[in-house]
Amino acid sequence: MAVNGTPLAPPALPTLPAHPDPGTDAVLDSGFLHELAHAFGGPFHFLLPERFDANLAAFRAALRDAGVDGRVYYAKKANKAAAWIERCAAAGAGVDVASLGELREALAHGVRGENLVVTGPAKHDELLRIAVLQGSLTAVDSLGELDRLVALAREAPARPARLLLRRLPPQQPHSRFGMDGPELEEALARCVRAGDAVRTEGFGFHLSGYAVQPRADLAGHLLGLCRRARALGLPADRISIGGGFAVDYAAARHWHAFLAAQRPEHYHARKAFPADGFYPYHSPVAGADALRAVLAAVPEGGRDDLGTRLRRTGTLLLLEPGRALLDRAGASVFRVQGVKDRDGYAVVTVDGTSLSLSEQWFGSEFLPDPVLVTPSGRARGPGVHPACVGGATCLEPDLLTWRKIPFPARPSPGDLLVYPNTAGYQMDSNESPFHDLPLPPKVVLDIAEGRPRWRLDRRPAR
Ligand SMILES: *Cc1c(COP(=O)(O)O)cnc(C)c1O
């Protein structure tokens, strides 16, 4: 029972601290977040574009170290901020877009059309048409889409439609994306008939999950498809292995201890979360290291590792990481608006909603512990003040955290709760101005001459 902030014999509650991150910690300790909360008068997200640059560089280094010629396309759906696209443009990296809106954003922030890959099923004609005009690479999902692309390419002035054919993963036969073996054979015949209206550059896939070996296996299979396409006179000199490079949010020992301990009584309203429904917040192999592992794996039925086979065949490797490029590149900040006591824990209400923490909308929970930041710095100490975190809406299920977090101090109005590492699919995938609440702004932070500097992600139009 917590009475006026004095916890009495609190039960041990499971925690899941995020990996310590010096970049994020420097921001938490700078006092700057309270200034920003004051300026915006509501929740906000902060972005650390230097971290994005470092993640991109790590992927490129993995390619270089394996002697593999490759290109990284940032999968834009993972976060809507302009900052990442600006970094891609500056670094000459590509962007994976799946809608006309995403394509416009990428072009408007300086990414060249030829550095875009257009994915997604049954793409709108307008999207296909602009992809052709921009010299972008289209990942073709079906025979019907291929026919539409060829027709559009015939009308387009002087450009072949650059395309990849997307493979339905044989290991995921219920996927709604891509083409199976016979469909691909038919697609190749149609590509040959289309002549110079199209340029069949290769094959691609995107697998759900994070397993290494299935990616290497399917990449090996695509190399065989490239050989087959080249025998038909098509260029087919590249493959795309999509995204799905895990992010490692927390240490192994914390993650396993958490899974073993968590029970319904650790959550508000005794909400039950099955342990297998959580995102794998710990991954032994993650980010660019997962790419290294894929390149070092031997595709089934062969003897050489994937990297060797790519090198030997002169095949270009395309990849489309989303989440992994955003690892530790942003966090979400909410202000405590009210605190009320329940039986043995507090219900904290913050000034935003769980729409800014997308995991909450998949019958799951974003588990890395939010950090309590008081006006005098991060709360520390041996105290245990359990609290769940609700949003400022009239929806009963609008909780940012159902779990009773054992905070080291009792949260008070004016304190901040910082959810770490939210840039990948959390902060804005689901955001909507529900209740006419404004969307939290995004603040781009960098450190200049030892001091944090900020600007809005989207500069006001001039
Ligand atoms: C979502 C998606 C990605 C990115 O996946 P991550 O898990 O964020 O790396 C890449 N390619 C395609 C086709 C996608 O749909």
PDB file of N, CA, C and O and ligand atoms in Angstrom, residues 75 77 96 119 166 206 210 242-245 320-323 425, ligand 1:
ATOM      1  N   ALA A  75      13.558   1.997 -44.655  1.00  0.00           N
ATOM      2  CA  ALA A  75      12.116   1.722 -44.808  1.00  0.00           C
ATOM      3  C   ALA A  75      11.328   2.800 -44.082  1.00  0.00           C
ATOM      4  O   ALA A  75      11.217   2.802 -42.857  1.00  0.00           O
ATOM      5  N   LYS A  77       8.331   3.603 -43.518  1.00  0.00           N
ATOM      6  CA  LYS A  77       7.128   3.418 -42.702  1.00  0.00           C
ATOM      7  C   LYS A  77       7.418   3.351 -41.207  1.00  0.00           C
ATOM      8  O   LYS A  77       6.512   3.529 -40.403  1.00  0.00           O
ATOM      9  N   ASP A  96      12.969   3.304 -48.868  1.00  0.00           N
ATOM     10  CA  ASP A  96      11.915   2.366 -49.272  1.00  0.00           C
ATOM     11  C   ASP A  96      10.584   3.034 -48.971  1.00  0.00           C
ATOM     12  O   ASP A  96      10.288   3.332 -47.819  1.00  0.00           O
ATOM     13  N   THR A 119       7.762  -0.225 -52.613  1.00  0.00           N
ATOM     14  CA  THR A 119       7.255  -1.540 -52.214  1.00  0.00           C
ATOM     15  C   THR A 119       5.779  -1.415 -51.868  1.00  0.00           C
ATOM     16  O   THR A 119       5.187  -0.340 -51.996  1.00  0.00           O
ATOM     17  N   ARG A 166       8.975  -9.603 -56.627  1.00  0.00           N
ATOM     18  CA  ARG A 166       8.959  -9.996 -55.215  1.00  0.00           C
ATOM     19  C   ARG A 166       8.555 -11.453 -55.069  1.00  0.00           C
ATOM     20  O   ARG A 166       7.527 -11.884 -55.580  1.00  0.00           O
ATOM     21  N   HIS A 206      10.619  -9.729 -48.445  1.00  0.00           N
ATOM     22  CA  HIS A 206      10.681  -9.182 -47.083  1.00  0.00           C
ATOM     23  C   HIS A 206      10.046 -10.211 -46.189  1.00  0.00           C
ATOM     24  O   HIS A 206       8.907 -10.592 -46.412  1.00  0.00           O
ATOM     25  N   TYR A 210      12.691 -12.233 -37.352  1.00  0.00           N
ATOM     26  CA  TYR A 210      14.069 -11.738 -37.322  1.00  0.00           C
ATOM     27  C   TYR A 210      15.107 -12.829 -37.521  1.00  0.00           C
ATOM     28  O   TYR A 210      16.295 -12.604 -37.351  1.00  0.00           O
ATOM     29  N   GLY A 242      15.085  -7.204 -48.111  1.00  0.00           N
ATOM     30  CA  GLY A 242      14.093  -6.523 -47.291  1.00  0.00           C
ATOM     31  C   GLY A 242      14.650  -6.030 -45.971  1.00  0.00           C
ATOM     32  O   GLY A 242      15.845  -5.734 -45.845  1.00  0.00           O
ATOM     33  N   GLY A 243      13.759  -5.947 -44.976  1.00  0.00           N
ATOM     34  CA  GLY A 243      14.170  -5.476 -43.640  1.00  0.00           C
ATOM     35  C   GLY A 243      14.066  -6.615 -42.651  1.00  0.00           C
ATOM     36  O   GLY A 243      14.229  -7.779 -43.007  1.00  0.00           O
ATOM     37  N   GLY A 244      13.758  -6.253 -41.393  1.00  0.00           N
ATOM     38  CA  GLY A 244      13.635  -7.287 -40.374  1.00  0.00           C
ATOM     39  C   GLY A 244      14.954  -7.544 -39.672  1.00  0.00           C
ATOM     40  O   GLY A 244      15.284  -8.690 -39.370  1.00  0.00           O
ATOM     41  N   PHE A 245      15.712  -6.483 -39.427  1.00  0.00           N
ATOM     42  CA  PHE A 245      16.923  -6.594 -38.603  1.00  0.00           C
ATOM     43  C   PHE A 245      16.490  -6.146 -37.205  1.00  0.00           C
ATOM     44  O   PHE A 245      16.010  -5.036 -37.023  1.00  0.00           O
ATOM     45  N   GLU A 320      16.560  -3.207 -46.778  1.00  0.00           N
ATOM     46  CA  GLU A 320      15.565  -2.186 -46.428  1.00  0.00           C
ATOM     47  C   GLU A 320      15.303  -2.173 -44.929  1.00  0.00           C
ATOM     48  O   GLU A 320      14.196  -2.483 -44.481  1.00  0.00           O
ATOM     49  N   PRO A 321      16.287  -1.822 -44.109  1.00  0.00           N
ATOM     50  CA  PRO A 321      16.026  -1.797 -42.671  1.00  0.00           C
ATOM     51  C   PRO A 321      15.183  -0.584 -42.296  1.00  0.00           C
ATOM     52  O   PRO A 321      15.394   0.511 -42.828  1.00  0.00           O
ATOM     53  N   GLY A 322      14.229  -0.790 -41.408  1.00  0.00           N
ATOM     54  CA  GLY A 322      13.455   0.331 -40.880  1.00  0.00           C
ATOM     55  C   GLY A 322      13.808   0.531 -39.421  1.00  0.00           C
ATOM     56  O   GLY A 322      14.594   1.401 -39.042  1.00  0.00           O
ATOM     57  N   ARG A 323      13.255  -0.355 -38.589  1.00  0.00           N
ATOM     58  CA  ARG A 323      13.459  -0.263 -37.145  1.00  0.00           C
ATOM     59  C   ARG A 323      14.930  -0.158 -36.764  1.00  0.00           C
ATOM     60  O   ARG A 323      15.306   0.657 -35.914  1.00  0.00           O
ATOM     61  N   TYR A 425       8.777   2.517 -35.123  1.00  0.00           N
ATOM     62  CA  TYR A 425       7.382   2.055 -35.120  1.00  0.00           C
ATOM     63  C   TYR A 425       6.577   2.465 -33.889  1.00  0.00           C
ATOM     64  O   TYR A 425       5.402   2.137 -33.806  1.00  0.00           O
TER      65      TYR A 425
HETATM   66  C1  LIG B   1       8.277  -3.040 -43.255  1.00  0.00           C
HETATM   67  C2  LIG B   1       9.170  -3.355 -44.368  1.00  0.00           C
HETATM   68  C3  LIG B   1      10.548  -3.188 -44.225  1.00  0.00           C
HETATM   69  C4  LIG B   1      11.201  -2.770 -42.928  1.00  0.00           C
HETATM   70  O1  LIG B   1      11.104  -3.720 -41.924  1.00  0.00           O
HETATM   71  P1  LIG B   1      11.906  -3.510 -40.539  1.00  0.00           P
HETATM   72  O2  LIG B   1      11.457  -4.653 -39.701  1.00  0.00           O
HETATM   73  O3  LIG B   1      11.504  -2.197 -39.983  1.00  0.00           O
HETATM   74  O4  LIG B   1      13.354  -3.561 -40.856  1.00  0.00           O
HETATM   75  C5  LIG B   1      11.339  -3.424 -45.326  1.00  0.00           C
HETATM   76  N1  LIG B   1      10.821  -3.826 -46.519  1.00  0.00           N
HETATM   77  C6  LIG B   1       9.490  -4.008 -46.688  1.00  0.00           C
HETATM   78  C7  LIG B   1       8.974  -4.441 -48.005  1.00  0.00           C
HETATM   79  C8  LIG B   1       8.623  -3.777 -45.621  1.00  0.00           C
HETATM   80  O5  LIG B   1       7.308  -3.970 -45.788  1.00  0.00           O
END
